[in-house]
mmCIF file of C-alpha atoms in Angstrom:
data_model
loop_
_atom_site.group_PDB
_atom_site.id
_atom_site.type_symbol
_atom_site.label_atom_id
_atom_site.label_comp_id
_atom_site.label_asym_id
_atom_site.label_seq_id
_atom_site.Cartn_x
_atom_site.Cartn_y
_atom_site.Cartn_z
ATOM 1 C CA MET A 1 67.124 70.752 82.839
ATOM 2 C CA LYS A 2 64.964 71.130 80.633
ATOM 3 C CA ASP A 3 64.634 70.036 76.988
ATOM 4 C CA GLU A 4 65.015 72.486 75.394
ATOM 5 C CA GLN A 5 68.438 72.778 77.147
ATOM 6 C CA ILE A 6 69.339 69.152 76.610
ATOM 7 C CA GLN A 7 68.561 69.650 72.784
ATOM 8 C CA THR A 8 70.840 73.088 73.086
ATOM 9 C CA LEU A 9 73.224 71.377 74.125
ATOM 10 C CA LEU A 10 72.933 68.348 72.342
ATOM 11 C CA ASN A 11 73.407 70.383 69.050
ATOM 12 C CA GLU A 12 76.711 72.126 70.161
ATOM 13 C CA LYS A 13 78.505 68.622 71.469
ATOM 14 C CA LYS A 14 77.305 67.636 67.944
ATOM 15 C CA GLU A 15 78.793 70.070 65.865
ATOM 16 C CA GLU A 16 81.743 70.525 67.849
ATOM 17 C CA TYR A 17 82.656 66.562 66.783
ATOM 18 C CA ASP A 18 81.344 67.146 63.186
ATOM 19 C CA GLN A 19 83.544 70.354 62.744
ATOM 20 C CA TYR A 20 86.805 68.310 64.727
ATOM 21 C CA TYR A 21 85.892 64.911 62.733
ATOM 22 C CA TYR A 22 85.377 67.248 59.370
ATOM 23 C CA SER A 23 88.838 69.667 59.903
ATOM 24 C CA GLN A 24 90.486 65.919 61.154
ATOM 25 C CA ILE A 25 89.222 64.495 57.715
ATOM 26 C CA LYS A 26 90.118 67.565 55.283
ATOM 27 C CA THR A 27 93.538 67.693 56.987
ATOM 28 C CA MET A 28 94.143 63.871 56.274
ATOM 29 C CA THR A 29 92.798 64.638 53.260
ATOM 30 C CA GLU A 30 95.598 67.083 52.179
ATOM 31 C CA LYS A 31 98.380 65.039 53.306
ATOM 32 C CA ILE A 32 96.952 62.400 50.851
ATOM 33 C CA HIS A 33 96.494 64.804 48.019
ATOM 34 C CA SER A 34 100.419 66.053 48.437
ATOM 35 C CA ALA A 35 101.556 62.714 49.177
ATOM 36 C CA ASN A 36 100.426 61.444 46.047
ATOM 37 C CA GLU A 37 101.355 64.283 44.332
ATOM 38 C CA GLN A 38 104.650 64.308 45.971
ATOM 39 C CA MET A 39 104.597 60.873 44.462
ATOM 40 C CA SER A 40 103.372 61.392 40.995
ATOM 41 C CA ILE A 41 106.449 64.360 40.917
ATOM 42 C CA ASP A 42 109.174 61.608 42.295
ATOM 43 C CA GLN A 43 108.061 58.934 39.535
ATOM 44 C CA ILE A 44 108.567 61.329 36.224
ATOM 45 C CA SER A 45 111.826 62.754 37.275
ATOM 46 C CA HIS A 46 112.923 59.278 37.784
ATOM 47 C CA SER A 47 111.501 58.704 34.649
ATOM 48 C CA ILE A 48 113.198 60.878 33.118
ATOM 49 C CA GLN A 49 116.580 60.723 35.219
ATOM 50 C CA SER A 50 116.341 56.406 33.524
ATOM 51 C CA GLN A 51 115.145 57.889 29.560
ATOM 52 C CA ASP A 52 118.050 60.763 29.535
ATOM 53 C CA GLN A 53 120.586 57.424 31.365
ATOM 54 C CA ARG A 54 119.569 54.983 28.302
ATOM 55 C CA GLN A 55 120.706 58.268 25.754
ATOM 56 C CA GLN A 56 123.133 59.112 26.501
ATOM 57 C CA ARG A 57 124.422 55.065 26.868
ATOM 58 C CA GLN A 58 123.413 55.602 23.372
ATOM 59 C CA LEU A 59 125.226 58.304 22.466
ATOM 60 C CA GLU A 60 128.505 56.664 24.370
ATOM 61 C CA SER A 61 127.221 53.882 21.663
ATOM 62 C CA GLU A 62 127.680 56.209 19.134
ATOM 63 C CA MET A 63 130.594 57.796 19.585
ATOM 64 C CA ASN A 64 132.560 55.365 20.526
ATOM 65 C CA GLN A 65 131.268 53.576 16.312
ATOM 66 C CA LEU A 66 132.451 56.899 15.187
ATOM 67 C CA LYS A 67 135.755 56.143 16.902
ATOM 68 C CA ASP A 68 136.040 52.932 15.251
ATOM 69 C CA ASP A 69 134.373 53.715 12.069
ATOM 70 C CA GLN A 70 137.575 56.689 12.034
ATOM 71 C CA LYS A 71 140.287 54.285 12.823
ATOM 72 C CA THR A 72 138.968 51.872 9.802
ATOM 73 C CA ILE A 73 139.217 54.682 7.840
ATOM 74 C CA SER A 74 142.698 56.419 9.116
ATOM 75 C CA LEU A 75 143.849 53.339 7.896
ATOM 76 C CA LEU A 76 142.381 52.761 4.720
ATOM 77 C CA TRP A 77 142.847 56.429 3.399
ATOM 78 C CA PRO A 78 144.771 57.773 1.889
ATOM 79 C CA PRO A 79 145.715 54.836 0.380
ATOM 80 C CA ASN A 80 149.037 53.938 0.760
ATOM 81 C CA LYS A 81 151.996 54.294 -2.074
ATOM 82 C CA GLN A 82 152.400 50.803 -2.404
ATOM 83 C CA GLN A 83 148.210 50.305 -3.197
ATOM 84 C CA GLN A 84 149.078 53.522 -5.176
ATOM 85 C CA HIS A 85 151.223 51.871 -7.923
ATOM 86 C CA GLN A 86 149.503 48.564 -7.495
ATOM 87 C CA ASN A 87 146.319 51.092 -8.933
ATOM 88 C CA LYS A 88 147.688 52.356 -11.649
ATOM 89 C CA LYS A 89 149.076 48.925 -13.165
ATOM 90 C CA VAL A 90 146.034 47.701 -13.027
ATOM 91 C CA ILE A 91 144.387 50.581 -15.246
#
């Protein structure tokens, strides 16, 4: 074989090698980007779910407080007859 043929074969093999590894690197890079995007989506989703759960617990707590307040008010209002009578005597 002549030097020129050898050089041509070497160049062809180098090009095949470069194309193969470029393809492998490109595929791995795409997989990494995809995994990072999915991880970000999962983190955001988890964060939103956690925030929703905190808000739900806060709303439940506020509702319970309102129910307790309503019970207290219903016990105090309207004033019973005895209290109304005592109030009239004081005036």
